Short mmCIF file of N, CA, C and O in Angstrom, two decimals:
data_model
loop_
_atom_site.label_atom_id
_atom_site.label_comp_id
_atom_site.label_asym_id
_atom_site.label_seq_id
_atom_site.Cartn_x
_atom_site.Cartn_y
_atom_site.Cartn_z
N MET O 30 0.83 -1.20 0.00
CA MET O 30 0.00 0.00 0.00
C MET O 30 0.86 1.25 0.00
O MET O 30 0.61 2.18 -0.73
N GLU O 31 1.93 1.27 0.82
CA GLU O 31 2.72 2.47 0.96
C GLU O 31 3.37 2.88 -0.35
O GLU O 31 3.53 4.05 -0.63
N SER O 32 3.75 1.92 -1.18
CA SER O 32 4.43 2.24 -2.42
C SER O 32 3.49 2.91 -3.42
O SER O 32 3.94 3.46 -4.41
N SER O 33 2.18 2.88 -3.17
CA SER O 33 1.23 3.48 -4.10
C SER O 33 1.09 4.99 -3.92
O SER O 33 0.42 5.63 -4.70
N MET O 34 1.72 5.54 -2.89
CA MET O 34 1.62 6.98 -2.67
C MET O 34 2.33 7.71 -3.80
O MET O 34 3.48 7.47 -4.09
N ALA O 35 1.60 8.62 -4.44
CA ALA O 35 2.16 9.37 -5.55
C ALA O 35 3.05 10.51 -5.06
O ALA O 35 3.86 11.03 -5.80
N ARG O 36 2.89 10.92 -3.81
CA ARG O 36 3.68 12.01 -3.25
C ARG O 36 3.84 11.78 -1.75
O ARG O 36 3.14 10.97 -1.15
N LYS O 37 4.75 12.54 -1.16
CA LYS O 37 4.89 12.48 0.29
C LYS O 37 3.64 13.09 0.93
O LYS O 37 3.01 13.98 0.35
N VAL O 38 3.31 12.60 2.09
CA VAL O 38 2.19 13.13 2.86
C VAL O 38 2.62 14.45 3.49
O VAL O 38 3.73 14.57 4.01
N ASN O 39 1.76 15.47 3.42
CA ASN O 39 2.04 16.77 4.05
C ASN O 39 1.57 16.75 5.49
O ASN O 39 0.38 16.57 5.76
N LEU O 40 2.53 16.94 6.40
CA LEU O 40 2.25 16.96 7.84
C LEU O 40 2.52 18.36 8.36
O LEU O 40 3.60 18.92 8.11
N LEU O 41 1.56 18.92 9.08
CA LEU O 41 1.73 20.21 9.75
C LEU O 41 1.67 19.98 11.25
O LEU O 41 0.72 19.38 11.75
N ILE O 42 2.70 20.44 11.95
CA ILE O 42 2.75 20.36 13.41
C ILE O 42 2.61 21.79 13.94
O ILE O 42 3.38 22.67 13.55
N VAL O 43 1.63 22.02 14.82
CA VAL O 43 1.38 23.36 15.36
C VAL O 43 1.28 23.29 16.88
O VAL O 43 0.50 22.51 17.43
N ASP O 44 2.10 24.10 17.54
CA ASP O 44 2.06 24.23 18.99
C ASP O 44 2.61 25.60 19.33
O ASP O 44 3.56 26.04 18.68
N ASP O 45 2.03 26.30 20.30
CA ASP O 45 2.51 27.62 20.64
C ASP O 45 3.85 27.59 21.38
O ASP O 45 4.46 28.62 21.61
N ASP O 46 4.34 26.40 21.73
CA ASP O 46 5.64 26.23 22.37
C ASP O 46 6.66 25.83 21.30
O ASP O 46 6.65 24.70 20.81
N PRO O 47 7.57 26.76 20.92
CA PRO O 47 8.54 26.46 19.85
C PRO O 47 9.42 25.24 20.14
O PRO O 47 9.77 24.50 19.22
N SER O 48 9.75 25.01 21.41
CA SER O 48 10.59 23.84 21.73
C SER O 48 9.84 22.54 21.48
O SER O 48 10.43 21.55 21.04
N MET O 49 8.53 22.53 21.71
CA MET O 49 7.71 21.35 21.43
C MET O 49 7.67 21.10 19.92
O MET O 49 7.78 19.96 19.46
N VAL O 50 7.51 22.16 19.14
CA VAL O 50 7.48 22.05 17.68
C VAL O 50 8.81 21.47 17.18
O VAL O 50 8.83 20.55 16.36
N ARG O 51 9.93 22.00 17.68
CA ARG O 51 11.25 21.51 17.27
C ARG O 51 11.42 20.04 17.62
O ARG O 51 11.89 19.24 16.80
N LEU O 52 11.04 19.66 18.83
CA LEU O 52 11.17 18.28 19.28
C LEU O 52 10.35 17.33 18.42
O LEU O 52 10.86 16.33 17.90
N LEU O 53 9.07 17.63 18.24
CA LEU O 53 8.19 16.75 17.47
C LEU O 53 8.63 16.68 16.01
O LEU O 53 8.59 15.61 15.40
N THR O 54 9.06 17.81 15.46
CA THR O 54 9.52 17.82 14.07
C THR O 54 10.74 16.92 13.91
O THR O 54 10.81 16.13 12.97
N ARG O 55 11.68 17.00 14.86
CA ARG O 55 12.88 16.14 14.80
C ARG O 55 12.52 14.67 14.90
O ARG O 55 13.04 13.84 14.15
N VAL O 56 11.63 14.33 15.82
CA VAL O 56 11.21 12.93 16.00
C VAL O 56 10.60 12.39 14.71
O VAL O 56 10.95 11.31 14.24
N VAL O 57 9.69 13.16 14.11
CA VAL O 57 9.00 12.71 12.90
C VAL O 57 9.98 12.64 11.72
O VAL O 57 9.95 11.68 10.95
N GLU O 58 10.84 13.65 11.59
CA GLU O 58 11.82 13.61 10.49
C GLU O 58 12.70 12.38 10.58
O GLU O 58 13.00 11.74 9.58
N ARG O 59 13.14 12.05 11.78
CA ARG O 59 14.03 10.90 11.98
C ARG O 59 13.32 9.58 11.65
O ARG O 59 13.89 8.71 11.03
N GLN O 60 12.06 9.46 12.02
CA GLN O 60 11.33 8.20 11.86
C GLN O 60 10.57 8.09 10.53
O GLN O 60 10.43 6.99 10.00
N LEU O 61 10.04 9.20 10.04
CA LEU O 61 9.13 9.15 8.89
C LEU O 61 9.46 10.17 7.80
O LEU O 61 8.63 10.42 6.92
N GLY O 62 10.66 10.74 7.84
CA GLY O 62 11.03 11.77 6.88
C GLY O 62 10.99 11.32 5.43
O GLY O 62 10.81 12.13 4.52
N ASP O 63 11.13 10.01 5.20
CA ASP O 63 11.07 9.49 3.83
C ASP O 63 9.65 9.42 3.30
O ASP O 63 9.43 9.32 2.10
N LYS O 64 8.66 9.50 4.19
CA LYS O 64 7.25 9.38 3.80
C LYS O 64 6.48 10.69 3.91
O LYS O 64 5.40 10.82 3.34
N MET O 65 7.02 11.64 4.69
CA MET O 65 6.27 12.86 5.00
C MET O 65 7.08 14.11 4.76
O MET O 65 8.27 14.16 5.08
N SER O 66 6.42 15.14 4.22
CA SER O 66 6.96 16.49 4.18
C SER O 66 6.44 17.18 5.43
O SER O 66 5.23 17.28 5.62
N ILE O 67 7.35 17.63 6.29
CA ILE O 67 6.98 18.11 7.61
C ILE O 67 7.20 19.60 7.73
O ILE O 67 8.27 20.12 7.40
N CYS O 68 6.16 20.30 8.19
CA CYS O 68 6.26 21.72 8.50
C CYS O 68 5.88 21.89 9.96
O CYS O 68 4.81 21.43 10.37
N GLY O 69 6.74 22.51 10.74
CA GLY O 69 6.45 22.77 12.14
C GLY O 69 6.35 24.26 12.40
O GLY O 69 7.26 25.01 12.04
N LEU O 70 5.26 24.71 12.99
CA LEU O 70 5.04 26.14 13.23
C LEU O 70 4.55 26.37 14.66
O LEU O 70 3.75 25.60 15.19
N SER O 71 5.02 27.49 15.25
CA SER O 71 4.57 27.84 16.60
C SER O 71 3.65 29.06 16.58
O SER O 71 3.16 29.47 17.62
N ASP O 72 3.41 29.62 15.41
CA ASP O 72 2.52 30.77 15.27
C ASP O 72 1.25 30.33 14.53
O ASP O 72 1.32 29.89 13.38
N ALA O 73 0.12 30.45 15.20
CA ALA O 73 -1.15 29.97 14.63
C ALA O 73 -1.51 30.71 13.34
O ALA O 73 -2.05 30.10 12.42
N SER O 74 -1.21 32.00 13.26
CA SER O 74 -1.51 32.74 12.04
C SER O 74 -0.70 32.21 10.87
O SER O 74 -1.21 32.07 9.75
N GLU O 75 0.58 31.90 11.12
CA GLU O 75 1.42 31.29 10.08
C GLU O 75 0.86 29.94 9.68
O GLU O 75 0.88 29.56 8.51
N ALA O 76 0.36 29.18 10.66
CA ALA O 76 -0.20 27.86 10.38
C ALA O 76 -1.44 27.97 9.49
O ALA O 76 -1.60 27.20 8.55
N LEU O 77 -2.30 28.94 9.78
CA LEU O 77 -3.49 29.14 8.94
C LEU O 77 -3.08 29.53 7.52
O LEU O 77 -3.67 29.05 6.55
N ALA O 78 -2.07 30.38 7.39
CA ALA O 78 -1.58 30.77 6.07
C ALA O 78 -1.00 29.55 5.35
O ALA O 78 -1.20 29.37 4.14
N TRP O 79 -0.29 28.67 6.07
CA TRP O 79 0.27 27.45 5.48
C TRP O 79 -0.87 26.57 4.97
O TRP O 79 -0.80 26.02 3.87
N LEU O 80 -1.91 26.42 5.79
CA LEU O 80 -3.06 25.61 5.40
C LEU O 80 -3.74 26.18 4.15
O LEU O 80 -4.25 25.43 3.33
N GLU O 81 -3.72 27.49 4.01
CA GLU O 81 -4.31 28.14 2.84
C GLU O 81 -3.54 27.80 1.57
O GLU O 81 -4.12 27.64 0.51
N ARG O 82 -2.21 27.67 1.69
CA ARG O 82 -1.34 27.46 0.52
C ARG O 82 -1.05 26.00 0.21
O ARG O 82 -0.55 25.69 -0.86
N ASN O 83 -1.28 25.09 1.15
CA ASN O 83 -0.87 23.70 1.00
C ASN O 83 -2.01 22.72 1.27
O ASN O 83 -2.92 23.04 2.02
N CYS O 84 -1.90 21.54 0.69
CA CYS O 84 -2.82 20.46 1.02
C CYS O 84 -2.28 19.78 2.28
O CYS O 84 -1.18 19.24 2.27
N CYS O 85 -3.03 19.85 3.35
CA CYS O 85 -2.60 19.24 4.61
C CYS O 85 -3.25 17.87 4.75
O CYS O 85 -4.47 17.75 4.83
N ASP O 86 -2.41 16.82 4.75
CA ASP O 86 -2.93 15.47 4.92
C ASP O 86 -3.10 15.11 6.39
O ASP O 86 -4.08 14.48 6.77
N ILE O 87 -2.12 15.53 7.21
CA ILE O 87 -2.17 15.25 8.64
C ILE O 87 -1.80 16.52 9.40
O ILE O 87 -0.80 17.17 9.11
N LEU O 88 -2.63 16.85 10.37
CA LEU O 88 -2.39 17.99 11.25
C LEU O 88 -2.19 17.47 12.67
O LEU O 88 -3.04 16.75 13.18
N VAL O 89 -1.06 17.83 13.27
CA VAL O 89 -0.82 17.56 14.69
C VAL O 89 -0.82 18.92 15.36
O VAL O 89 0.02 19.76 15.04
N SER O 90 -1.77 19.14 16.25
CA SER O 90 -1.93 20.47 16.83
C SER O 90 -2.20 20.40 18.32
O SER O 90 -2.92 19.53 18.80
N ASP O 91 -1.61 21.37 19.04
CA ASP O 91 -1.97 21.58 20.43
C ASP O 91 -3.44 22.00 20.42
O ASP O 91 -3.87 22.73 19.52
N ILE O 92 -4.20 21.54 21.37
CA ILE O 92 -5.62 21.91 21.39
C ILE O 92 -5.82 23.25 22.09
O ILE O 92 -6.71 24.01 21.74
N ASP O 93 -4.95 23.58 23.08
CA ASP O 93 -5.08 24.82 23.84
C ASP O 93 -3.97 25.78 23.45
O ASP O 93 -2.84 25.66 23.91
N MET O 94 -4.31 26.74 22.57
CA MET O 94 -3.36 27.77 22.16
C MET O 94 -4.05 29.12 22.20
O MET O 94 -5.26 29.20 22.02
N PRO O 95 -3.27 30.19 22.44
CA PRO O 95 -3.88 31.52 22.42
C PRO O 95 -4.24 31.92 20.99
O PRO O 95 -3.72 31.35 20.03
N GLU O 96 -5.10 32.88 20.85
CA GLU O 96 -5.55 33.43 19.57
C GLU O 96 -6.35 32.42 18.76
O GLU O 96 -7.55 32.50 18.68
N VAL O 97 -5.69 31.43 18.15
CA VAL O 97 -6.37 30.41 17.36
C VAL O 97 -6.12 29.08 18.07
O VAL O 97 -4.99 28.62 18.14
N ASP O 98 -7.18 28.45 18.61
CA ASP O 98 -6.96 27.19 19.30
C ASP O 98 -7.02 26.01 18.32
O ASP O 98 -7.30 26.18 17.14
N GLY O 99 -6.73 24.84 18.84
CA GLY O 99 -6.68 23.64 18.01
C GLY O 99 -8.00 23.33 17.32
O GLY O 99 -8.01 22.84 16.18
N LEU O 100 -9.11 23.61 17.97
CA LEU O 100 -10.41 23.32 17.36
C LEU O 100 -10.66 24.22 16.15
O LEU O 100 -11.17 23.76 15.13
N GLN O 101 -10.25 25.49 16.26
CA GLN O 101 -10.37 26.38 15.10
C GLN O 101 -9.45 25.91 13.97
O GLN O 101 -9.82 25.94 12.81
N MET O 102 -8.24 25.45 14.35
CA MET O 102 -7.28 24.94 13.37
C MET O 102 -7.87 23.72 12.65
O MET O 102 -7.80 23.60 11.44
N LEU O 103 -8.50 22.82 13.41
CA LEU O 103 -9.12 21.61 12.85
C LEU O 103 -10.22 22.01 11.86
O LEU O 103 -10.26 21.51 10.74
N ARG O 104 -11.10 22.91 12.26
CA ARG O 104 -12.21 23.30 11.38
C ARG O 104 -11.68 23.93 10.09
O ARG O 104 -12.19 23.64 9.01
N TYR O 105 -10.65 24.76 10.20
CA TYR O 105 -10.09 25.40 9.02
C TYR O 105 -9.44 24.35 8.11
O TYR O 105 -9.67 24.36 6.89
N ALA O 106 -8.67 23.45 8.69
CA ALA O 106 -8.00 22.41 7.90
C ALA O 106 -9.03 21.53 7.19
O ALA O 106 -8.86 21.20 6.01
N LYS O 107 -10.09 21.15 7.88
CA LYS O 107 -11.12 20.28 7.30
C LYS O 107 -11.91 20.99 6.20
O LYS O 107 -12.35 20.36 5.24
N ARG O 108 -12.09 22.32 6.33
CA ARG O 108 -12.75 23.07 5.25
C ARG O 108 -11.89 23.08 3.99
O ARG O 108 -12.41 23.02 2.89
N ARG O 109 -10.58 23.14 4.16
CA ARG O 109 -9.66 23.16 3.03
C ARG O 109 -9.50 21.77 2.42
O ARG O 109 -9.32 21.63 1.22
N ASN O 110 -9.51 20.72 3.26
CA ASN O 110 -9.34 19.34 2.80
C ASN O 110 -10.09 18.43 3.78
O ASN O 110 -9.61 18.18 4.88
N ALA O 111 -11.23 17.94 3.37
CA ALA O 111 -12.08 17.13 4.26
C ALA O 111 -11.37 15.86 4.74
O ALA O 111 -11.74 15.29 5.76
N TRP O 112 -10.35 15.41 4.01
CA TRP O 112 -9.65 14.18 4.37
C TRP O 112 -8.49 14.39 5.34
O TRP O 112 -7.82 13.44 5.71
N THR O 113 -8.25 15.62 5.74
CA THR O 113 -7.17 15.88 6.70
C THR O 113 -7.40 15.09 7.97
O THR O 113 -8.49 15.14 8.56
N GLN O 114 -6.38 14.35 8.39
CA GLN O 114 -6.42 13.62 9.65
C GLN O 114 -5.84 14.52 10.73
O GLN O 114 -4.78 15.12 10.52
N VAL O 115 -6.52 14.63 11.87
CA VAL O 115 -6.09 15.54 12.92
C VAL O 115 -5.81 14.78 14.20
O VAL O 115 -6.65 14.01 14.67
N ILE O 116 -4.62 15.02 14.74
CA ILE O 116 -4.22 14.46 16.03
C ILE O 116 -3.95 15.65 16.96
O ILE O 116 -3.15 16.52 16.63
N PHE O 117 -4.64 15.67 18.08
CA PHE O 117 -4.41 16.74 19.05
C PHE O 117 -3.41 16.30 20.09
O PHE O 117 -3.36 15.13 20.48
N ILE O 118 -2.62 17.28 20.54
CA ILE O 118 -1.73 17.06 21.68
C ILE O 118 -2.14 18.07 22.74
O ILE O 118 -2.51 19.20 22.43
N THR O 119 -2.10 17.65 23.98
CA THR O 119 -2.55 18.55 25.04
C THR O 119 -1.92 18.16 26.38
O THR O 119 -1.70 16.98 26.64
N ALA O 120 -1.64 19.17 27.18
CA ALA O 120 -1.16 18.94 28.54
C ALA O 120 -2.35 18.83 29.48
O ALA O 120 -2.34 18.07 30.43
N HIS O 121 -3.36 19.60 29.17
CA HIS O 121 -4.58 19.61 29.99
C HIS O 121 -5.70 20.18 29.14
O HIS O 121 -5.52 21.14 28.42
N THR O 122 -6.82 19.56 29.21
CA THR O 122 -7.98 20.09 28.50
C THR O 122 -9.22 19.58 29.20
O THR O 122 -9.15 18.79 30.13
N THR O 123 -10.37 20.02 28.74
CA THR O 123 -11.63 19.61 29.36
C THR O 123 -12.26 18.48 28.56
O THR O 123 -11.98 18.30 27.36
N TRP O 124 -13.10 17.74 29.20
CA TRP O 124 -13.85 16.67 28.54
C TRP O 124 -14.67 17.26 27.39
O TRP O 124 -14.78 16.69 26.32
N GLU O 125 -15.24 18.46 27.62
CA GLU O 125 -16.06 19.10 26.59
C GLU O 125 -15.23 19.39 25.33
O GLU O 125 -15.69 19.18 24.22
N LYS O 126 -14.00 19.88 25.54
CA LYS O 126 -13.15 20.19 24.39
C LYS O 126 -12.77 18.92 23.63
O LYS O 126 -12.77 18.91 22.40
N LEU O 127 -12.45 17.86 24.34
CA LEU O 127 -12.11 16.60 23.67
C LEU O 127 -13.31 16.04 22.92
O LEU O 127 -13.18 15.56 21.80
N THR O 128 -14.49 16.14 23.52
CA THR O 128 -15.72 15.69 22.86
C THR O 128 -15.97 16.50 21.59
O THR O 128 -16.29 15.95 20.54
N GLU O 129 -15.80 17.81 21.70
CA GLU O 129 -15.98 18.69 20.55
C GLU O 129 -14.97 18.35 19.45
O GLU O 129 -15.30 18.32 18.26
N ALA O 130 -13.73 18.04 19.85
CA ALA O 130 -12.68 17.68 18.89
C ALA O 130 -13.09 16.44 18.10
O ALA O 130 -12.96 16.39 16.87
N VAL O 131 -13.62 15.44 18.79
CA VAL O 131 -14.08 14.21 18.12
C VAL O 131 -15.26 14.52 17.20
O VAL O 131 -15.32 14.06 16.06
N GLU O 132 -16.20 15.33 17.68
CA GLU O 132 -17.37 15.69 16.87
C GLU O 132 -16.97 16.40 15.58
O GLU O 132 -17.59 16.22 14.54
N PHE O 133 -15.90 17.20 15.64
CA PHE O 133 -15.45 17.93 14.45
C PHE O 133 -14.49 17.12 13.59
O PHE O 133 -13.99 17.62 12.59
N GLY O 134 -14.21 15.88 14.00
CA GLY O 134 -13.44 15.01 13.13
C GLY O 134 -12.00 14.73 13.51
O GLY O 134 -11.23 14.26 12.68
N ALA O 135 -11.61 15.01 14.75
CA ALA O 135 -10.24 14.66 15.17
C ALA O 135 -10.09 13.14 15.15
O ALA O 135 -11.00 12.41 15.51
N SER O 136 -8.92 12.69 14.72
CA SER O 136 -8.66 11.26 14.63
C SER O 136 -8.23 10.69 15.97
O SER O 136 -8.56 9.56 16.31
N ASP O 137 -7.44 11.46 16.74
CA ASP O 137 -6.87 10.95 17.98
C ASP O 137 -6.29 12.11 18.77
O ASP O 137 -6.28 13.25 18.32
N TYR O 138 -5.78 11.79 19.97
CA TYR O 138 -5.09 12.80 20.75
C TYR O 138 -4.05 12.12 21.62
O TYR O 138 -4.14 10.93 21.93
N LEU O 139 -3.02 12.89 21.97
CA LEU O 139 -1.94 12.43 22.83
C LEU O 139 -1.77 13.42 23.97
O LEU O 139 -1.90 14.63 23.77
N LEU O 140 -1.46 12.91 25.14
CA LEU O 140 -1.23 13.77 26.30
C LEU O 140 0.25 14.11 26.41
O LEU O 140 1.11 13.27 26.16
N LYS O 141 0.51 15.36 26.77
CA LYS O 141 1.89 15.79 27.03
C LYS O 141 2.28 15.32 28.43
O LYS O 141 1.44 15.31 29.31
N PRO O 142 3.51 14.93 28.66
CA PRO O 142 4.60 14.88 27.68
C PRO O 142 4.34 13.77 26.66
O PRO O 142 3.88 12.68 27.02
N ILE O 143 4.64 14.07 25.40
CA ILE O 143 4.34 13.15 24.30
C ILE O 143 5.30 11.97 24.32
O ILE O 143 6.51 12.13 24.38
N ASP O 144 4.73 10.77 24.29
CA ASP O 144 5.53 9.56 24.11
C ASP O 144 5.86 9.46 22.63
O ASP O 144 4.96 9.34 21.79
N HIS O 145 7.15 9.52 22.30
CA HIS O 145 7.57 9.56 20.90
C HIS O 145 7.12 8.34 20.12
O HIS O 145 6.72 8.45 18.96
N ASP O 146 7.18 7.16 20.74
CA ASP O 146 6.74 5.93 20.06
C ASP O 146 5.25 5.98 19.75
O ASP O 146 4.82 5.54 18.68
N ASP O 147 4.46 6.53 20.68
CA ASP O 147 3.01 6.66 20.44
C ASP O 147 2.75 7.60 19.27
O ASP O 147 1.90 7.33 18.42
N LEU O 148 3.48 8.72 19.24
CA LEU O 148 3.31 9.68 18.15
C LEU O 148 3.65 9.03 16.81
O LEU O 148 2.86 9.11 15.86
N VAL O 149 4.79 8.37 16.73
CA VAL O 149 5.21 7.73 15.48
C VAL O 149 4.22 6.66 15.06
O VAL O 149 3.85 6.55 13.89
N SER O 150 3.73 5.87 16.02
CA SER O 150 2.75 4.83 15.73
C SER O 150 1.46 5.43 15.15
O SER O 150 0.93 4.93 14.14
N LEU O 151 0.96 6.49 15.78
CA LEU O 151 -0.25 7.15 15.28
C LEU O 151 -0.03 7.72 13.88
O LEU O 151 -0.89 7.59 13.01
N LEU O 152 1.12 8.33 13.66
CA LEU O 152 1.41 8.91 12.34
C LEU O 152 1.54 7.84 11.27
O LEU O 152 1.12 8.05 10.13
N LYS O 153 2.08 6.69 11.62
CA LYS O 153 2.16 5.58 10.66
C LYS O 153 0.75 5.13 10.27
O LYS O 153 0.48 4.86 9.10
N GLN O 154 -0.14 5.05 11.27
CA GLN O 154 -1.53 4.67 10.98
C GLN O 154 -2.18 5.70 10.05
O GLN O 154 -2.88 5.33 9.10
N GLN O 155 -1.95 6.98 10.33
CA GLN O 155 -2.53 8.03 9.49
C GLN O 155 -1.94 8.01 8.09
O GLN O 155 -2.64 8.26 7.11
N TYR O 156 -0.65 7.68 7.99
CA TYR O 156 0.00 7.59 6.68
C TYR O 156 -0.67 6.50 5.83
O TYR O 156 -0.98 6.71 4.66
N VAL O 157 -0.90 5.34 6.43
CA VAL O 157 -1.56 4.24 5.72
C VAL O 157 -2.97 4.65 5.30
O VAL O 157 -3.40 4.39 4.17
N ARG O 158 -3.67 5.36 6.17
CA ARG O 158 -5.02 5.85 5.85
C ARG O 158 -4.95 6.81 4.67
O ARG O 158 -5.76 6.73 3.74
N CYS O 159 -3.98 7.72 4.67
CA CYS O 159 -3.83 8.67 3.56
C CYS O 159 -3.52 7.92 2.26
O CYS O 159 -4.04 8.28 1.19
N ALA O 160 -2.70 6.89 2.33
CA ALA O 160 -2.37 6.10 1.14
C ALA O 160 -3.62 5.43 0.58
O ALA O 160 -3.82 5.41 -0.64
N ARG O 161 -4.45 4.90 1.46
CA ARG O 161 -5.71 4.27 1.00
C ARG O 161 -6.60 5.29 0.32
O ARG O 161 -7.16 5.02 -0.75
N TRP O 162 -6.77 6.47 0.94
CA TRP O 162 -7.60 7.51 0.34
C TRP O 162 -7.05 7.93 -1.01
O TRP O 162 -7.80 8.05 -1.98
N GLN O 163 -5.74 8.14 -1.08
CA GLN O 163 -5.15 8.59 -2.34
C GLN O 163 -5.34 7.55 -3.43
O GLN O 163 -5.69 7.88 -4.56
N THR O 164 -5.16 6.28 -3.08
CA THR O 164 -5.35 5.21 -4.05
C THR O 164 -6.80 5.16 -4.52
O THR O 164 -7.08 5.03 -5.71
N ALA O 165 -7.74 5.30 -3.59
CA ALA O 165 -9.16 5.27 -3.95
C ALA O 165 -9.54 6.45 -4.84
O ALA O 165 -10.24 6.29 -5.84
N VAL O 166 -9.04 7.65 -4.50
CA VAL O 166 -9.36 8.83 -5.29
C VAL O 166 -8.77 8.71 -6.68
O VAL O 166 -9.43 8.98 -7.69
N LEU O 167 -7.50 8.29 -6.77
CA LEU O 167 -6.87 8.13 -8.09
C LEU O 167 -7.59 7.08 -8.92
O LEU O 167 -7.80 7.27 -10.12
N GLY O 168 -8.01 5.98 -8.29
CA GLY O 168 -8.76 4.94 -8.99
C GLY O 168 -10.08 5.45 -9.51
O GLY O 168 -10.49 5.15 -10.64
N THR O 169 -10.76 6.26 -8.72
CA THR O 169 -12.04 6.84 -9.12
C THR O 169 -11.85 7.80 -10.30
O THR O 169 -12.61 7.78 -11.25
N LEU O 170 -10.79 8.61 -10.22
CA LEU O 170 -10.52 9.56 -11.31
C LEU O 170 -10.16 8.82 -12.61
O LEU O 170 -10.64 9.18 -13.67
N GLU O 171 -9.35 7.78 -12.48
CA GLU O 171 -8.95 7.01 -13.66
C GLU O 171 -10.17 6.32 -14.30
O GLU O 171 -10.30 6.27 -15.51
N ALA O 172 -11.06 5.81 -13.46
CA ALA O 172 -12.26 5.17 -13.96
C ALA O 172 -13.17 6.18 -14.67
O ALA O 172 -13.78 5.87 -15.70
N ALA O 173 -13.24 7.39 -14.13
CA ALA O 173 -14.09 8.42 -14.74
C ALA O 173 -13.54 8.90 -16.07
O ALA O 173 -14.29 9.17 -17.00
N VAL O 174 -12.22 8.98 -16.16
CA VAL O 174 -11.57 9.46 -17.39
C VAL O 174 -11.52 8.35 -18.43
O VAL O 174 -11.76 8.59 -19.62
N GLY O 175 -11.19 7.14 -17.96
CA GLY O 175 -11.01 6.01 -18.89
C GLY O 175 -12.31 5.39 -19.18
O GLY O 175 -12.75 4.83 -20.05
#
């Protein structure tokens, strides 16, 4: 399945803590850099602008951020690409926020401090899901054209 990907998966990591962004970006680059194009941002406005310019396959976002929180980021990403898979990371949040995240289409969440193996495992699952979607969409387009 993985070999059927026509391009690298676009991953956006967003957290208002720059050291968290650097850490997660390094972990993902080391483990999955051959499969994913990774952008790490600590400014939510920059992240929204990135989402405007790029197809985001997977979004990893802190759920509690000033100005633009993770739920707003999820809604914006999903409006741009309904297939975007979203994983939230959080040190503390409310049950209501987690419930709302699931209702709006979040795939999963991880608690801080992030277990690197858990993050890589979740991203591998999302990568396989993206590959399936891409294969299905390409097959549908080829059938429509041919």
